[in-house]
């Protein structure tokens, strides 16, 4: 069986698995894929779907986007720096989930300001982990004012 052109995905997965001190069987179980299938991915004999890559990334506690780039699903040249930066933030064990999401939002806002990001990724990431926070305008992430009551708009005399 000839190797598929999936970049260095297999080597990278093997390295990440070993860094996580997981056996092939342990990672396969955690990711919900078969041991032989994962072995074939590591050896470059199979090209996994984005869904399988996401499951493997979750089991390894690494960025799925990094695996997408290495598998050729995302454009490596355009996205690699952003993906690596986001992966480093997400992998930092000294930050809690809320802090990671805030950093990602700040990072994305700077990229957008400089003409690079779309702004969609961080909003989706925050929603995915259920992060709700106060915005600078005094509203929560759903746009509700903290001081609004359920009774409706205020009326002024006039």
PDB file of C-alpha atoms in Angstrom:
ATOM      1  CA  UNK A   1       0.000   0.000   0.000  1.00  0.00           C
ATOM      2  CA  UNK A   2       1.487   3.366  -1.023  1.00  0.00           C
ATOM      3  CA  UNK A   3       1.515   6.343   1.304  1.00  0.00           C
ATOM      4  CA  UNK A   4      -1.037   9.069   0.638  1.00  0.00           C
ATOM      5  CA  UNK A   5       0.017  12.675   0.391  1.00  0.00           C
ATOM      6  CA  UNK A   6      -1.224  13.880   3.782  1.00  0.00           C
ATOM      7  CA  UNK A   7       1.821  15.935   4.636  1.00  0.00           C
ATOM      8  CA  UNK A   8       3.478  14.887   7.838  1.00  0.00           C
ATOM      9  CA  UNK A   9       0.180  14.244   9.615  1.00  0.00           C
ATOM     10  CA  UNK A  10       1.054  10.696  10.655  1.00  0.00           C
ATOM     11  CA  UNK A  11       4.442  11.623  12.058  1.00  0.00           C
ATOM     12  CA  UNK A  12       2.921  14.587  13.870  1.00  0.00           C
ATOM     13  CA  UNK A  13       0.145  12.437  15.370  1.00  0.00           C
ATOM     14  CA  UNK A  14       2.660   9.842  16.542  1.00  0.00           C
ATOM     15  CA  UNK A  15       4.787  12.575  18.131  1.00  0.00           C
ATOM     16  CA  UNK A  16       1.765  14.125  19.876  1.00  0.00           C
ATOM     17  CA  UNK A  17       0.594  10.704  21.077  1.00  0.00           C
ATOM     18  CA  UNK A  18       4.024   9.929  22.518  1.00  0.00           C
ATOM     19  CA  UNK A  19       4.220  13.370  24.164  1.00  0.00           C
ATOM     20  CA  UNK A  20       0.860  12.643  25.776  1.00  0.00           C
ATOM     21  CA  UNK A  21       2.289   9.283  26.912  1.00  0.00           C
ATOM     22  CA  UNK A  22      -0.529   7.339  25.278  1.00  0.00           C
ATOM     23  CA  UNK A  23      -0.294   4.003  23.534  1.00  0.00           C
ATOM     24  CA  UNK A  24      -1.828   3.627  20.107  1.00  0.00           C
ATOM     25  CA  UNK A  25      -4.638   1.580  21.661  1.00  0.00           C
ATOM     26  CA  UNK A  26      -5.299   4.181  24.392  1.00  0.00           C
ATOM     27  CA  UNK A  27      -5.541   7.004  21.852  1.00  0.00           C
ATOM     28  CA  UNK A  28      -7.764   4.947  19.563  1.00  0.00           C
ATOM     29  CA  UNK A  29     -10.117   4.198  22.466  1.00  0.00           C
ATOM     30  CA  UNK A  30     -10.172   7.852  23.601  1.00  0.00           C
ATOM     31  CA  UNK A  31     -10.838   9.084  20.051  1.00  0.00           C
ATOM     32  CA  UNK A  32     -13.446   6.436  19.296  1.00  0.00           C
ATOM     33  CA  UNK A  33     -11.629   4.963  16.304  1.00  0.00           C
ATOM     34  CA  UNK A  34     -10.212   1.499  15.752  1.00  0.00           C
ATOM     35  CA  UNK A  35      -6.635   0.707  16.662  1.00  0.00           C
ATOM     36  CA  UNK A  36      -5.743  -0.517  13.116  1.00  0.00           C
ATOM     37  CA  UNK A  37      -7.296   2.585  11.528  1.00  0.00           C
ATOM     38  CA  UNK A  38      -5.304   4.931  13.776  1.00  0.00           C
ATOM     39  CA  UNK A  39      -2.160   2.939  13.026  1.00  0.00           C
ATOM     40  CA  UNK A  40      -2.782   3.364   9.293  1.00  0.00           C
ATOM     41  CA  UNK A  41      -3.243   7.114   9.766  1.00  0.00           C
ATOM     42  CA  UNK A  42       0.054   7.352  11.658  1.00  0.00           C
ATOM     43  CA  UNK A  43       1.823   5.423   8.893  1.00  0.00           C
ATOM     44  CA  UNK A  44       0.337   7.674   6.192  1.00  0.00           C
ATOM     45  CA  UNK A  45      -1.748   4.906   4.637  1.00  0.00           C
ATOM     46  CA  UNK A  46      -5.136   6.491   5.324  1.00  0.00           C
ATOM     47  CA  UNK A  47      -6.395  10.050   5.081  1.00  0.00           C
ATOM     48  CA  UNK A  48      -8.827  10.658   7.941  1.00  0.00           C
ATOM     49  CA  UNK A  49     -11.935  12.794   7.693  1.00  0.00           C
ATOM     50  CA  UNK A  50     -12.193  16.143   9.472  1.00  0.00           C
ATOM     51  CA  UNK A  51     -14.515  14.471  11.992  1.00  0.00           C
ATOM     52  CA  UNK A  52     -11.938  11.793  12.862  1.00  0.00           C
ATOM     53  CA  UNK A  53      -9.224  14.442  13.138  1.00  0.00           C
ATOM     54  CA  UNK A  54     -11.431  16.416  15.506  1.00  0.00           C
ATOM     55  CA  UNK A  55     -11.957  13.337  17.703  1.00  0.00           C
ATOM     56  CA  UNK A  56      -8.229  12.591  17.745  1.00  0.00           C
ATOM     57  CA  UNK A  57      -7.386  16.231  18.527  1.00  0.00           C
ATOM     58  CA  UNK A  58      -9.841  16.229  21.414  1.00  0.00           C
ATOM     59  CA  UNK A  59      -8.342  13.013  22.792  1.00  0.00           C
ATOM     60  CA  UNK A  60      -4.828  14.494  22.517  1.00  0.00           C
ATOM     61  CA  UNK A  61      -5.978  17.880  23.868  1.00  0.00           C
ATOM     62  CA  UNK A  62      -4.544  19.714  20.875  1.00  0.00           C
ATOM     63  CA  UNK A  63      -6.048  22.024  18.262  1.00  0.00           C
ATOM     64  CA  UNK A  64      -8.097  20.304  15.575  1.00  0.00           C
ATOM     65  CA  UNK A  65      -7.123  23.165  13.255  1.00  0.00           C
ATOM     66  CA  UNK A  66      -3.477  22.138  13.518  1.00  0.00           C
ATOM     67  CA  UNK A  67      -4.402  18.640  12.367  1.00  0.00           C
ATOM     68  CA  UNK A  68      -6.550  20.071   9.549  1.00  0.00           C
ATOM     69  CA  UNK A  69      -3.568  22.053   8.277  1.00  0.00           C
ATOM     70  CA  UNK A  70      -1.275  19.037   8.460  1.00  0.00           C
ATOM     71  CA  UNK A  71      -3.866  16.898   6.658  1.00  0.00           C
ATOM     72  CA  UNK A  72      -4.226  19.514   3.913  1.00  0.00           C
ATOM     73  CA  UNK A  73      -7.817  20.406   4.831  1.00  0.00           C
ATOM     74  CA  UNK A  74      -6.893  24.021   5.649  1.00  0.00           C
ATOM     75  CA  UNK A  75      -4.562  26.172   3.559  1.00  0.00           C
ATOM     76  CA  UNK A  76      -1.279  25.856   5.432  1.00  0.00           C
ATOM     77  CA  UNK A  77       0.420  28.994   4.115  1.00  0.00           C
ATOM     78  CA  UNK A  78      -2.498  31.273   4.899  1.00  0.00           C
ATOM     79  CA  UNK A  79      -3.586  29.771   8.200  1.00  0.00           C
ATOM     80  CA  UNK A  80      -0.501  28.232   9.835  1.00  0.00           C
ATOM     81  CA  UNK A  81       0.610  31.221  11.931  1.00  0.00           C
ATOM     82  CA  UNK A  82      -2.889  31.863  13.241  1.00  0.00           C
ATOM     83  CA  UNK A  83      -3.493  28.169  13.904  1.00  0.00           C
ATOM     84  CA  UNK A  84      -0.215  27.792  15.778  1.00  0.00           C
ATOM     85  CA  UNK A  85      -0.861  30.890  17.882  1.00  0.00           C
ATOM     86  CA  UNK A  86      -4.363  29.716  18.740  1.00  0.00           C
ATOM     87  CA  UNK A  87      -3.059  26.211  19.511  1.00  0.00           C
ATOM     88  CA  UNK A  88      -0.443  27.575  21.926  1.00  0.00           C
ATOM     89  CA  UNK A  89      -3.069  29.616  23.758  1.00  0.00           C
ATOM     90  CA  UNK A  90      -5.487  26.684  23.936  1.00  0.00           C
ATOM     91  CA  UNK A  91      -2.770  24.309  25.132  1.00  0.00           C
ATOM     92  CA  UNK A  92      -1.499  26.544  27.955  1.00  0.00           C
ATOM     93  CA  UNK A  93      -2.201  24.648  31.196  1.00  0.00           C
ATOM     94  CA  UNK A  94      -1.757  27.768  33.328  1.00  0.00           C
ATOM     95  CA  UNK A  95      -4.872  29.430  31.879  1.00  0.00           C
ATOM     96  CA  UNK A  96      -8.473  28.498  32.569  1.00  0.00           C
ATOM     97  CA  UNK A  97     -10.988  28.195  29.717  1.00  0.00           C
ATOM     98  CA  UNK A  98     -12.393  31.698  30.178  1.00  0.00           C
ATOM     99  CA  UNK A  99      -8.905  33.251  30.095  1.00  0.00           C
ATOM    100  CA  UNK A 100      -8.062  31.311  26.933  1.00  0.00           C
ATOM    101  CA  UNK A 101     -11.217  32.517  25.214  1.00  0.00           C
ATOM    102  CA  UNK A 102     -10.586  36.132  26.231  1.00  0.00           C
ATOM    103  CA  UNK A 103      -7.039  35.942  24.847  1.00  0.00           C
ATOM    104  CA  UNK A 104      -8.338  34.446  21.603  1.00  0.00           C
ATOM    105  CA  UNK A 105     -10.910  37.227  21.299  1.00  0.00           C
ATOM    106  CA  UNK A 106      -8.246  39.900  21.821  1.00  0.00           C
ATOM    107  CA  UNK A 107      -5.917  38.179  19.336  1.00  0.00           C
ATOM    108  CA  UNK A 108      -8.683  37.966  16.737  1.00  0.00           C
ATOM    109  CA  UNK A 109      -9.678  41.611  17.251  1.00  0.00           C
ATOM    110  CA  UNK A 110      -6.090  42.725  16.604  1.00  0.00           C
ATOM    111  CA  UNK A 111      -5.911  40.546  13.470  1.00  0.00           C
ATOM    112  CA  UNK A 112      -9.205  41.992  12.257  1.00  0.00           C
ATOM    113  CA  UNK A 113      -8.021  45.547  12.984  1.00  0.00           C
ATOM    114  CA  UNK A 114      -4.921  44.853  10.880  1.00  0.00           C
ATOM    115  CA  UNK A 115      -6.987  43.456   7.999  1.00  0.00           C
ATOM    116  CA  UNK A 116      -6.486  39.754   8.641  1.00  0.00           C
ATOM    117  CA  UNK A 117      -9.056  37.767  10.708  1.00  0.00           C
ATOM    118  CA  UNK A 118     -12.729  37.203  10.104  1.00  0.00           C
ATOM    119  CA  UNK A 119     -13.830  37.380  13.731  1.00  0.00           C
ATOM    120  CA  UNK A 120     -16.024  34.284  13.357  1.00  0.00           C
ATOM    121  CA  UNK A 121     -13.690  31.774  14.962  1.00  0.00           C
ATOM    122  CA  UNK A 122     -13.529  33.353  18.400  1.00  0.00           C
ATOM    123  CA  UNK A 123     -17.254  33.871  18.647  1.00  0.00           C
ATOM    124  CA  UNK A 124     -17.800  30.215  17.809  1.00  0.00           C
ATOM    125  CA  UNK A 125     -15.116  29.108  20.258  1.00  0.00           C
ATOM    126  CA  UNK A 126     -16.658  31.132  23.069  1.00  0.00           C
ATOM    127  CA  UNK A 127     -20.110  29.736  22.329  1.00  0.00           C
ATOM    128  CA  UNK A 128     -18.738  26.202  22.172  1.00  0.00           C
ATOM    129  CA  UNK A 129     -17.413  26.336  25.723  1.00  0.00           C
ATOM    130  CA  UNK A 130     -20.345  28.336  27.046  1.00  0.00           C
ATOM    131  CA  UNK A 131     -18.338  31.427  27.881  1.00  0.00           C
ATOM    132  CA  UNK A 132     -20.476  34.408  28.757  1.00  0.00           C
ATOM    133  CA  UNK A 133     -18.945  37.621  29.901  1.00  0.00           C
ATOM    134  CA  UNK A 134     -19.521  41.303  30.242  1.00  0.00           C
ATOM    135  CA  UNK A 135     -18.824  43.447  27.230  1.00  0.00           C
ATOM    136  CA  UNK A 136     -17.325  46.896  27.521  1.00  0.00           C
ATOM    137  CA  UNK A 137     -20.716  48.504  26.820  1.00  0.00           C
ATOM    138  CA  UNK A 138     -22.300  47.082  29.999  1.00  0.00           C
ATOM    139  CA  UNK A 139     -24.129  44.264  28.249  1.00  0.00           C
ATOM    140  CA  UNK A 140     -23.553  40.570  28.612  1.00  0.00           C
ATOM    141  CA  UNK A 141     -22.550  38.391  25.659  1.00  0.00           C
ATOM    142  CA  UNK A 142     -26.202  38.064  24.640  1.00  0.00           C
ATOM    143  CA  UNK A 143     -26.601  41.844  24.422  1.00  0.00           C
ATOM    144  CA  UNK A 144     -28.746  42.176  27.541  1.00  0.00           C
ATOM    145  CA  UNK A 145     -28.073  45.093  29.793  1.00  0.00           C
ATOM    146  CA  UNK A 146     -27.261  44.121  33.345  1.00  0.00           C
ATOM    147  CA  UNK A 147     -29.565  46.867  34.612  1.00  0.00           C
ATOM    148  CA  UNK A 148     -32.561  46.114  32.367  1.00  0.00           C
ATOM    149  CA  UNK A 149     -35.567  44.716  34.137  1.00  0.00           C
ATOM    150  CA  UNK A 150     -38.149  42.393  32.705  1.00  0.00           C
ATOM    151  CA  UNK A 151     -40.795  45.161  32.838  1.00  0.00           C
ATOM    152  CA  UNK A 152     -39.877  46.755  29.537  1.00  0.00           C
ATOM    153  CA  UNK A 153     -38.533  50.132  28.363  1.00  0.00           C
ATOM    154  CA  UNK A 154     -38.352  53.078  30.718  1.00  0.00           C
ATOM    155  CA  UNK A 155     -40.690  55.949  30.007  1.00  0.00           C
ATOM    156  CA  UNK A 156     -39.840  59.566  30.543  1.00  0.00           C
ATOM    157  CA  UNK A 157     -42.258  62.326  31.353  1.00  0.00           C
ATOM    158  CA  UNK A 158     -42.772  64.676  28.584  1.00  0.00           C
TER     159      UNK A 158
END
